[in-house]
């Protein structure tokens, strides 16, 4: 396998069993994503975007097919190994931010490291640095109920970055934001991609958001319909 691909899917399938029937959410996807890329996944509701993101994020496993992450076929990994990969290599950003309420930006960002072996002082330093990367220097002690939606999403991105993942996954990261704020969040992703070499994969319905990506993958009925680069 080519090493400069961060991810590769080979005939990836995901079939959900619902009672006696089966839903084929992914019907055999083959594709590679290069390290350092920004990719937008687009497609109508129910087309399989979240199913694909869950597999990429090691939250779910394919029914069949292979998923290589950094050259390792992780479709064979058990739950514990998947959790370890998830915690060390992947940062998640959600549409609804998923922050702890009435808690400081700093504490939210420290959260993923609280159960690590990293000493508290170092955790704090890492969280400060992460907040600086998303433009929130000086706002560390602001509580999540005292900041705007755009700032909340920045905190969430800082939290996703704090353990230095190689891959950032974002499901509709601008879905709860107005256009201007959404564009600012996309600028944050662009900067992280450029300065910190993060690979970013995001799901979006918004063509304006998707143009920021270097590659757009359109999914329909669990298959790749087209790819724009
Ligand atoms: P999207 O994110 O593009 O809206 P999803 O990946 O959520 O699409 O869903 C793809 C298909 O799989 C849909 O038909 C959906 O109903 C079905 N599906 C998703 N998750 C489950 C599940 N946990 N159990 C059964 N069917 C599911
Ligand atoms: Mg979805």
Coordinates of N, CA and C and ligand atoms in Angstrom, one line a residue:
X1 N 0.8 -1.2 0.0 CA 0.0 0.0 0.0 C 0.9 1.3 0.0
X2 N 0.4 2.2 -0.7 CA 1.2 3.5 -0.8 C 1.2 4.2 0.6
X3 N 2.3 4.6 1.1 CA 2.4 5.2 2.4 C 1.9 6.6 2.6
X4 N 1.8 7.3 1.5 CA 1.4 8.7 1.7 C -0.1 8.8 1.8
X5 N -0.8 7.7 1.7 CA -2.3 7.6 2.0 C -2.4 7.4 3.5
X6 N -3.2 8.4 4.1 CA -3.5 8.2 5.5 C -4.6 7.1 5.7
X7 N -5.6 7.1 4.8 CA -6.7 6.2 4.9 C -6.9 5.5 3.5
X8 N -7.3 4.2 3.6 CA -7.7 3.6 2.4 C -8.9 2.6 2.7
X9 N -9.9 2.7 1.9 CA -11.0 1.8 2.0 C -11.0 0.9 0.8
X10 N -11.2 -0.4 1.1 CA -11.3 -1.4 0.0 C -12.6 -2.1 0.1
X11 N -13.5 -1.8 -0.8 CA -14.8 -2.5 -0.9 C -15.5 -2.5 0.5
X12 N -15.5 -1.3 1.1 CA -16.1 -1.2 2.4 C -17.6 -1.3 2.4
X13 N -18.2 -2.3 3.2 CA -19.6 -2.5 3.2 C -20.1 -2.4 4.7
X14 N -21.2 -1.8 4.9 CA -21.9 -1.9 6.2 C -23.3 -2.2 6.0
X15 N -23.7 -3.3 6.6 CA -25.1 -3.7 6.5 C -25.7 -3.7 7.9
X16 N -26.7 -3.0 8.2 CA -27.4 -3.0 9.5 C -28.5 -4.1 9.4
X17 N -28.6 -4.9 10.5 CA -29.7 -5.8 10.6 C -30.8 -5.1 11.4
X18 N -32.0 -5.0 10.8 CA -33.1 -4.4 11.6 C -34.2 -5.5 11.5
X19 N -34.4 -6.2 12.7 CA -35.4 -7.2 12.7 C -35.0 -8.3 11.7
X20 N -35.9 -8.6 10.7 CA -35.6 -9.6 9.7 C -35.0 -9.0 8.5
X21 N -35.0 -7.7 8.4 CA -34.5 -7.1 7.1 C -33.1 -6.5 7.3
X22 N -32.5 -6.2 6.2 CA -31.2 -5.6 6.2 C -31.1 -4.3 5.5
X23 N -30.4 -3.3 6.1 CA -30.2 -2.1 5.4 C -28.7 -2.0 5.0
X24 N -28.5 -1.9 3.7 CA -27.2 -1.8 3.2 C -26.7 -0.3 3.1
X25 N -26.2 0.2 4.2 CA -25.8 1.6 4.4 C -24.6 2.0 3.5
X26 N -23.6 1.0 3.4 CA -22.5 1.2 2.5 C -22.4 0.0 1.6
X27 N -22.4 0.3 0.4 CA -22.5 -0.8 -0.6 C -21.2 -1.2 -1.3
X28 N -20.0 -0.9 -0.7 CA -18.8 -1.3 -1.3 C -18.0 -0.1 -1.8
X29 N -17.3 0.6 -0.8 CA -16.6 1.8 -1.1 C -15.1 1.6 -1.2
X30 N -14.5 2.0 -2.3 CA -13.1 1.9 -2.5 C -12.6 3.3 -2.7
X31 N -11.7 3.8 -1.9 CA -11.2 5.1 -2.0 C -10.0 5.3 -1.1
X32 N -9.1 6.3 -1.5 CA -8.0 6.6 -0.6 C -8.0 8.1 -0.3
X33 N -7.5 8.4 0.9 CA -7.4 9.8 1.3 C -6.0 10.1 1.7
X34 N -5.4 11.1 1.1 CA -4.0 11.4 1.3 C -3.8 12.1 2.7
X35 N -2.6 11.9 3.2 CA -2.2 12.7 4.4 C -2.2 14.2 4.1
X36 N -2.8 15.0 5.0 CA -2.7 16.4 4.8 C -3.8 17.0 3.9
X37 N -4.8 16.1 3.6 CA -5.9 16.6 2.7 C -7.0 17.2 3.5
X38 N -7.9 18.0 2.9 CA -9.2 18.4 3.5 C -10.2 17.8 2.6
X39 N -11.1 17.0 3.1 CA -12.1 16.3 2.3 C -13.5 16.6 2.9
X40 N -14.4 16.9 1.9 CA -15.8 17.1 2.3 C -16.6 15.9 1.8
X41 N -17.4 15.3 2.7 CA -18.3 14.2 2.3 C -19.7 14.8 2.2
X42 N -20.3 14.7 1.0 CA -21.6 15.2 0.8 C -22.5 14.2 0.3
X43 N -23.8 14.5 0.3 CA -24.8 13.5 -0.2 C -26.1 13.7 0.5
X44 N -27.2 13.2 0.0 CA -28.5 13.4 0.6 C -28.6 12.7 1.9
X45 N -29.6 13.0 2.7 CA -29.9 12.4 4.0 C -30.1 10.9 3.7
X46 N -29.5 10.1 4.6 CA -29.7 8.6 4.5 C -28.8 8.0 3.5
X47 N -27.8 8.7 2.9 CA -26.9 8.2 1.9 C -25.8 7.3 2.4
X48 N -25.5 7.5 3.8 CA -24.5 6.7 4.4 C -23.3 7.5 4.9
X49 N -23.4 8.8 4.9 CA -22.3 9.7 5.4 C -21.9 9.4 6.8
X50 N -22.9 9.4 7.7 CA -22.5 9.1 9.1 C -22.0 7.7 9.3
X51 N -22.6 6.8 8.6 CA -22.1 5.4 8.7 C -20.6 5.3 8.3
X52 N -20.2 6.0 7.3 CA -18.8 6.0 6.8 C -18.0 6.8 7.9
X53 N -18.5 7.9 8.4 CA -17.7 8.6 9.4 C -17.5 7.8 10.6
X54 N -18.5 7.0 11.0 CA -18.4 6.2 12.2 C -17.3 5.1 12.0
X55 N -17.2 4.6 10.8 CA -16.2 3.6 10.5 C -14.8 4.3 10.5
X56 N -14.7 5.4 9.8 CA -13.4 6.1 9.8 C -13.0 6.5 11.2
X57 N -13.9 6.9 12.0 CA -13.6 7.2 13.4 C -13.4 6.1 14.4
X58 N -13.4 4.9 13.9 CA -13.3 3.7 14.7 C -14.3 3.5 15.8
X59 N -15.5 4.1 15.5 CA -16.7 3.9 16.4 C -17.5 2.7 16.0
X60 N -17.3 2.2 14.8 CA -18.0 1.1 14.2 C -17.1 0.4 13.3
X61 N -17.5 -0.9 13.0 CA -16.7 -1.7 12.1 C -17.5 -2.0 10.8
X62 N -16.8 -2.1 9.7 CA -17.5 -2.5 8.5 C -17.9 -4.0 8.6
X63 N -19.0 -4.3 7.8 CA -19.5 -5.7 7.8 C -18.5 -6.5 7.0
X64 N -18.0 -5.9 5.9 CA -17.0 -6.5 5.1 C -16.1 -5.5 4.4
X65 N -15.0 -5.9 3.9 CA -14.1 -4.9 3.3 C -13.0 -4.5 4.2
X66 N -12.1 -3.7 3.7 CA -10.9 -3.4 4.5 C -10.8 -1.9 4.7
X67 N -10.3 -1.5 5.9 CA -10.1 -0.1 6.2 C -8.6 0.0 6.7
X68 N -7.8 0.6 5.9 CA -6.4 0.8 6.3 C -6.3 2.3 6.9
X69 N -5.7 2.4 8.1 CA -5.4 3.7 8.7 C -3.9 3.6 8.9
X70 N -3.1 4.6 8.3 CA -1.7 4.6 8.4 C -1.1 3.2 8.1
X71 N -1.7 2.6 7.1 CA -1.1 1.3 6.6 C -1.6 0.0 7.3
X72 N -2.3 0.2 8.4 CA -2.7 -1.0 9.2 C -4.2 -1.3 8.8
X73 N -4.5 -2.5 8.6 CA -5.9 -2.9 8.3 C -6.6 -3.0 9.7
X74 N -7.4 -1.9 10.0 CA -8.0 -1.9 11.3 C -9.4 -2.5 11.4
X75 N -9.9 -2.9 10.2 CA -11.2 -3.6 10.2 C -11.2 -4.9 10.9
X76 N -10.0 -5.4 11.3 CA -9.9 -6.6 12.0 C -9.8 -6.4 13.5
X77 N -9.6 -5.2 13.9 CA -9.2 -4.9 15.3 C -10.4 -5.1 16.2
X78 N -10.1 -5.5 17.5 CA -11.2 -5.6 18.5 C -11.5 -4.2 19.1
X79 N -12.5 -4.2 19.9 CA -13.0 -2.9 20.5 C -11.9 -2.2 21.2
X80 N -11.1 -2.9 22.0 CA -10.0 -2.2 22.8 C -9.0 -1.5 21.9
X81 N -8.6 -2.3 20.9 CA -7.6 -1.7 20.0 C -8.2 -0.5 19.2
X82 N -9.4 -0.6 18.8 CA -10.1 0.5 18.1 C -10.2 1.7 19.0
X83 N -10.5 1.5 20.3 CA -10.5 2.6 21.2 C -9.2 3.3 21.4
X84 N -8.1 2.5 21.4 CA -6.8 3.0 21.5 C -6.4 3.9 20.3
X85 N -6.8 3.4 19.1 CA -6.5 4.1 17.9 C -7.3 5.4 17.9
X86 N -8.6 5.3 18.3 CA -9.5 6.5 18.4 C -8.9 7.6 19.3
X87 N -8.4 7.1 20.5 CA -7.9 8.1 21.4 C -6.6 8.7 21.0
X88 N -5.8 8.0 20.3 CA -4.5 8.5 20.0 C -4.4 9.2 18.6
X89 N -5.2 8.8 17.7 CA -5.0 9.3 16.3 C -6.1 10.2 15.8
X90 N -7.3 10.2 16.5 CA -8.5 10.9 15.8 C -9.1 11.9 16.8
X91 N -9.4 13.1 16.3 CA -10.1 14.1 17.0 C -11.5 14.3 16.4
X92 N -12.5 14.4 17.2 CA -13.9 14.6 16.8 C -14.5 15.9 17.0
X93 N -15.2 16.5 16.0 CA -15.9 17.7 16.2 C -17.4 17.5 15.7
X94 N -18.3 18.0 16.5 CA -19.7 17.7 16.2 C -20.5 18.9 15.9
X95 N -21.6 18.7 15.3 CA -22.5 19.9 14.9 C -22.9 20.7 16.2
X96 N -23.3 19.9 17.2 CA -23.8 20.6 18.4 C -22.7 20.8 19.5
X97 N -21.5 20.9 19.1 CA -20.3 21.2 19.9 C -20.0 20.2 21.0
X98 N -21.1 19.7 21.7 CA -20.9 18.7 22.8 C -19.9 19.1 23.9
X99 N -20.0 20.3 24.3 CA -19.2 20.8 25.4 C -19.9 20.6 26.8
X100 N -19.1 20.6 27.8 CA -19.7 20.6 29.2 C -20.2 22.0 29.5
X101 N -21.4 22.0 30.0 CA -22.0 23.4 30.2 C -21.5 24.0 31.5
X102 N -21.5 25.3 31.5 CA -21.0 26.1 32.7 C -19.6 25.6 33.2
X103 N -18.8 25.3 32.2 CA -17.4 24.8 32.5 C -16.5 25.6 31.6
X104 N -15.3 25.9 32.1 CA -14.4 26.8 31.4 C -13.9 26.1 30.1
X105 N -13.5 27.0 29.1 CA -13.0 26.5 27.9 C -11.8 25.6 28.2
X106 N -10.9 26.0 29.1 CA -9.7 25.2 29.4 C -10.1 23.8 29.9
X107 N -11.1 23.7 30.8 CA -11.4 22.4 31.4 C -12.0 21.5 30.3
X108 N -12.8 22.1 29.4 CA -13.3 21.3 28.3 C -12.2 20.7 27.4
X109 N -11.2 21.5 27.2 CA -10.1 21.1 26.3 C -9.2 20.0 27.0
X110 N -9.1 20.2 28.4 CA -8.3 19.2 29.1 C -8.9 17.8 29.2
X111 N -10.2 17.8 29.0 CA -11.0 16.6 29.3 C -10.5 15.3 28.7
X112 N -10.1 15.3 27.4 CA -9.6 14.0 26.8 C -8.3 13.5 27.4
X113 N -7.6 14.4 28.1 CA -6.3 14.0 28.7 C -6.4 13.6 30.1
X114 N -7.6 13.8 30.7 CA -7.7 13.6 32.2 C -7.4 12.2 32.6
X115 N -7.7 11.2 31.7 CA -7.4 9.8 32.1 C -6.2 9.3 31.5
X116 N -5.3 10.2 31.0 CA -4.1 9.7 30.4 C -3.0 9.7 31.6
X117 N -1.8 9.3 31.3 CA -0.8 9.3 32.3 C 0.0 10.6 32.3
X118 N -0.5 11.6 31.5 CA 0.2 12.9 31.4 C 0.0 13.7 32.7
X119 N 1.1 14.2 33.3 CA 0.9 15.0 34.5 C 0.0 16.2 34.3
X120 N -0.7 16.7 35.4 CA -1.6 17.7 35.3 C -1.1 19.0 34.7
X121 N 0.2 19.4 35.1 CA 0.8 20.6 34.6 C 0.9 20.6 33.1
X122 N 1.4 19.5 32.6 CA 1.6 19.3 31.2 C 0.2 19.3 30.4
X123 N -0.8 18.7 31.1 CA -2.1 18.7 30.5 C -2.6 20.1 30.3
X124 N -2.4 20.9 31.3 CA -2.8 22.3 31.3 C -2.1 23.1 30.2
X125 N -0.8 22.9 30.1 CA 0.0 23.5 29.0 C -0.5 23.1 27.6
X126 N -0.8 21.8 27.4 CA -1.3 21.3 26.2 C -2.6 22.0 25.8
X127 N -3.5 22.1 26.8 CA -4.8 22.7 26.6 C -4.7 24.2 26.2
X128 N -3.8 24.9 26.9 CA -3.5 26.3 26.6 C -3.0 26.5 25.1
X129 N -2.1 25.6 24.7 CA -1.6 25.6 23.4 C -2.6 25.4 22.3
X130 N -3.5 24.4 22.7 CA -4.6 24.0 21.8 C -5.6 25.2 21.6
X131 N -5.9 25.8 22.6 CA -6.8 27.0 22.6 C -6.2 28.1 21.8
X132 N -4.9 28.3 21.9 CA -4.2 29.3 21.1 C -4.3 29.0 19.6
X133 N -4.2 27.8 19.3 CA -4.2 27.4 17.9 C -5.5 27.7 17.2
X134 N -6.6 27.8 18.0 CA -7.9 28.1 17.4 C -8.3 29.5 17.6
X135 N -7.4 30.3 18.1 CA -7.6 31.8 18.2 C -8.3 32.2 19.5
X136 N -8.2 31.3 20.5 CA -8.9 31.6 21.8 C -7.9 32.0 22.9
X137 N -6.7 32.4 22.6 CA -5.8 32.9 23.6 C -6.5 34.0 24.4
X138 N -6.4 33.9 25.7 CA -7.0 34.9 26.6 C -8.4 34.6 27.0
X139 N -9.0 33.6 26.3 CA -10.4 33.2 26.7 C -10.5 31.9 27.5
X140 N -9.3 31.5 28.0 CA -9.3 30.1 28.6 C -10.2 29.9 29.7
X141 N -10.5 31.0 30.5 CA -11.3 30.9 31.7 C -12.8 31.3 31.5
X142 N -13.1 31.6 30.2 CA -14.5 31.9 29.9 C -15.3 30.5 30.0
X143 N -16.5 30.6 30.6 CA -17.3 29.4 30.7 C -18.1 29.3 29.4
X144 N -18.5 28.0 29.1 CA -19.2 27.7 27.9 C -20.5 28.4 27.7
X145 N -21.1 28.9 28.9 CA -22.4 29.6 28.8 C -22.2 31.1 28.6
X146 N -20.9 31.5 28.5 CA -20.6 32.9 28.4 C -20.0 33.2 27.0
X147 N -19.9 32.3 26.1 CA -19.3 32.5 24.8 C -20.3 32.2 23.7
X148 N -19.9 32.7 22.5 CA -20.8 32.6 21.3 C -20.7 31.1 20.7
X149 N -21.6 30.8 19.8 CA -21.6 29.5 19.1 C -20.3 29.3 18.4
X150 N -19.8 30.3 17.7 CA -18.5 30.2 17.0 C -17.4 29.9 17.9
X151 N -17.4 30.6 19.1 CA -16.3 30.3 20.1 C -16.5 28.9 20.7
X152 N -17.7 28.5 20.9 CA -18.0 27.1 21.4 C -17.4 26.1 20.4
X153 N -17.6 26.3 19.1 CA -17.0 25.4 18.2 C -15.5 25.4 18.1
X154 N -14.9 26.6 18.4 CA -13.5 26.7 18.5 C -13.0 25.9 19.7
X155 N -13.7 26.0 20.8 CA -13.3 25.2 22.0 C -13.4 23.7 21.7
X156 N -14.4 23.3 20.9 CA -14.6 21.9 20.6 C -13.4 21.5 19.6
X157 N -13.0 22.3 18.8 CA -11.9 22.0 17.9 C -10.6 21.9 18.7
X158 N -10.4 22.8 19.6 CA -9.2 22.8 20.5 C -9.2 21.4 21.3
X159 N -10.4 21.0 21.7 CA -10.5 19.7 22.5 C -10.1 18.6 21.5
X160 N -10.6 18.6 20.3 CA -10.2 17.6 19.3 C -8.7 17.5 19.0
X161 N -8.1 18.7 19.2 CA -6.6 18.8 18.8 C -5.7 18.4 20.0
X162 N -6.2 18.4 21.2 CA -5.3 18.4 22.3 C -4.4 17.2 22.4
X163 N -4.8 16.1 22.0 CA -3.9 14.9 22.0 C -3.2 14.7 20.7
X164 N -3.0 15.8 19.9 CA -2.2 15.7 18.7 C -2.6 14.6 17.8
X165 N -3.9 14.5 17.4 CA -4.3 13.5 16.4 C -3.8 13.8 15.0
X166 N -3.7 12.8 14.2 CA -3.3 13.1 12.8 C -4.6 13.4 12.0
X167 N -5.7 12.9 12.5 CA -7.0 13.0 11.7 C -8.0 13.7 12.5
X168 N -8.7 14.8 11.9 CA -9.8 15.4 12.5 C -11.1 15.1 11.7
X169 N -12.1 14.6 12.4 CA -13.4 14.2 11.8 C -14.4 15.2 12.3
X170 N -15.2 15.8 11.4 CA -16.2 16.7 11.8 C -17.5 16.5 11.0
X171 N -18.6 16.2 11.8 CA -19.9 15.9 11.2 C -20.7 17.2 11.2
X172 N -20.9 17.8 10.1 CA -21.7 19.1 10.0 C -21.2 20.1 11.0
X173 N -19.9 20.5 11.0 CA -19.3 21.4 12.0 C -19.9 22.8 12.0
X174 N -20.5 23.2 10.8 CA -21.0 24.5 10.7 C -22.5 24.5 10.7
X175 N -23.1 23.4 10.9 CA -24.6 23.2 10.8 C -25.4 24.1 11.8
X176 N -24.8 24.4 12.9 CA -25.6 25.2 13.9 C -25.1 26.7 13.9
X177 N -24.3 27.1 12.9 CA -23.8 28.4 12.9 C -24.3 29.2 11.7
X178 N -24.3 30.5 11.9 CA -24.7 31.4 10.7 C -23.5 31.4 9.7
X179 N -23.8 31.9 8.5 CA -22.8 31.7 7.4 C -21.5 32.3 7.7
X180 N -21.5 33.6 8.3 CA -20.2 34.2 8.6 C -19.4 33.4 9.6
X181 N -20.0 33.0 10.7 CA -19.4 32.2 11.7 C -18.9 30.9 11.2
X182 N -19.7 30.3 10.3 CA -19.4 29.0 9.7 C -18.1 29.2 8.9
X183 N -18.0 30.3 8.1 CA -16.8 30.5 7.3 C -15.6 30.7 8.2
X184 N -15.8 31.4 9.3 CA -14.7 31.5 10.3 C -14.2 30.2 10.8
X185 N -15.1 29.3 11.0 CA -14.7 28.0 11.5 C -14.0 27.2 10.4
X186 N -14.4 27.4 9.2 CA -13.7 26.7 8.1 C -12.3 27.3 7.9
X187 N -12.1 28.6 8.2 CA -10.8 29.2 8.2 C -9.9 28.6 9.3
X188 N -10.5 28.2 10.4 CA -9.7 27.6 11.5 C -9.2 26.2 11.0
X189 N -10.2 25.5 10.4 CA -9.8 24.1 9.8 C -8.7 24.3 8.8
X190 N -8.8 25.3 7.9 CA -7.8 25.5 6.9 C -6.4 25.8 7.5
X191 N -6.4 26.6 8.5 CA -5.2 27.0 9.2 C -4.5 25.7 9.8
X192 N -5.4 24.9 10.5 CA -4.8 23.7 11.1 C -4.3 22.8 10.1
X193 N -4.9 22.7 9.0 CA -4.4 21.9 7.9 C -3.1 22.4 7.3
X194 N -3.0 23.7 7.2 CA -1.8 24.3 6.6 C -0.6 24.3 7.6
X195 N -0.9 24.7 8.8 CA 0.2 24.9 9.8 C 0.6 23.7 10.5
X196 N -0.5 22.9 10.8 CA -0.2 21.7 11.7 C -0.4 20.4 10.9
X197 N -0.5 20.5 9.6 CA -0.6 19.3 8.7 C -1.7 18.3 9.1
X198 N -2.7 18.8 9.7 CA -3.8 17.8 10.1 C -4.6 17.5 8.8
X199 N -5.0 16.2 8.8 CA -5.9 15.7 7.7 C -7.3 16.0 8.3
X200 N -8.2 16.5 7.5 CA -9.5 16.9 7.9 C -10.6 16.3 7.0
X201 N -11.5 15.6 7.6 CA -12.6 15.0 6.9 C -13.9 15.5 7.5
X202 N -14.7 16.2 6.7 CA -15.9 16.7 7.3 C -17.2 16.4 6.4
X203 N -18.3 16.2 7.1 CA -19.6 16.0 6.4 C -20.2 17.4 6.4
X204 N -20.8 17.8 5.2 CA -21.5 19.0 5.1 C -22.6 18.9 4.1
X205 N -23.7 19.7 4.3 CA -24.7 19.8 3.3 C -24.5 21.1 2.5
X206 N -23.6 21.9 3.0 CA -23.4 23.3 2.5 C -22.3 23.4 1.4
X207 N -22.7 23.7 0.2 CA -21.7 23.8 -0.9 C -20.7 24.9 -0.6
X208 N -21.1 25.9 0.1 CA -20.1 27.0 0.4 C -19.0 26.5 1.4
X209 N -19.4 25.6 2.3 CA -18.5 25.0 3.2 C -17.6 24.0 2.4
X210 N -18.2 23.3 1.5 CA -17.5 22.2 0.8 C -16.4 22.7 -0.2
X211 N -16.6 24.0 -0.6 CA -15.6 24.5 -1.6 C -14.2 24.7 -0.9
X212 N -14.2 24.8 0.5 CA -13.0 24.9 1.2 C -12.1 23.7 1.1
X213 N -12.8 22.5 0.9 CA -12.1 21.2 0.9 C -11.4 21.1 -0.5
X214 N -10.3 20.3 -0.4 CA -9.5 20.1 -1.6 C -10.2 19.0 -2.5
X215 N -10.9 18.2 -1.8 CA -11.6 17.1 -2.4 C -13.0 16.9 -1.9
X216 N -14.0 16.7 -2.8 CA -15.4 16.5 -2.4 C -15.8 15.1 -2.8
X217 N -16.3 14.3 -1.9 CA -16.8 13.0 -2.2 C -18.3 13.0 -2.1
X218 N -19.0 12.7 -3.2 CA -20.4 12.7 -3.1 C -20.9 11.2 -3.0
X219 N -21.7 11.0 -1.9 CA -22.2 9.7 -1.7 C -23.7 9.6 -1.9
X220 N -24.1 8.5 -2.5 CA -25.5 8.3 -2.8 C -25.8 6.8 -2.7
X221 N -26.9 6.5 -1.9 CA -27.3 5.1 -1.7 C -26.1 4.2 -1.3
X222 N -25.2 4.7 -0.5 CA -24.1 3.9 0.1 C -22.9 3.7 -0.9
X223 N -22.9 4.4 -2.0 CA -21.8 4.3 -2.9 C -21.3 5.7 -3.3
X224 N -20.0 5.7 -3.7 CA -19.5 7.0 -4.2 C -20.0 7.3 -5.5
X225 N -20.7 8.4 -5.6 CA -21.3 8.8 -6.9 C -20.3 9.6 -7.8
X226 N -19.6 10.5 -7.2 CA -18.5 11.2 -7.9 C -17.5 11.8 -6.9
X227 N -16.3 12.1 -7.4 CA -15.3 12.7 -6.6 C -14.8 13.9 -7.3
X228 N -14.8 15.1 -6.7 CA -14.3 16.3 -7.3 C -13.0 16.7 -6.6
X229 N -11.9 16.9 -7.4 CA -10.6 17.3 -6.7 C -10.2 18.7 -7.3
Ligands
LIG1 P1 -26.6 10.0 6.4 O1 -25.6 10.3 7.5 O2 -26.0 10.2 5.1 O3 -27.9 10.7 6.6 P2 -26.6 7.3 7.6 O4 -25.3 6.8 7.5 O5 -27.0 7.8 8.9 O6 -26.9 8.4 6.5 O7 -27.7 6.2 7.2 C1 -27.5 5.4 6.0 C2 -28.7 4.3 6.0 O8 -28.5 3.4 7.1 C3 -30.0 4.9 6.2 O9 -30.9 4.1 5.4 C4 -30.3 4.7 7.7 O10 -31.7 4.6 7.9 C5 -29.6 3.4 7.9 N1 -29.0 3.3 9.3 C6 -28.1 4.2 9.9 N2 -27.8 3.8 11.1 C7 -28.6 2.7 11.4 C8 -28.7 1.8 12.5 N3 -28.0 2.0 13.6 N4 -29.5 0.7 12.3 C9 -30.2 0.6 11.2 N5 -30.1 1.3 10.1 C10 -29.3 2.4 10.2
LIG2 MG1 -25.8 11.7 9.1

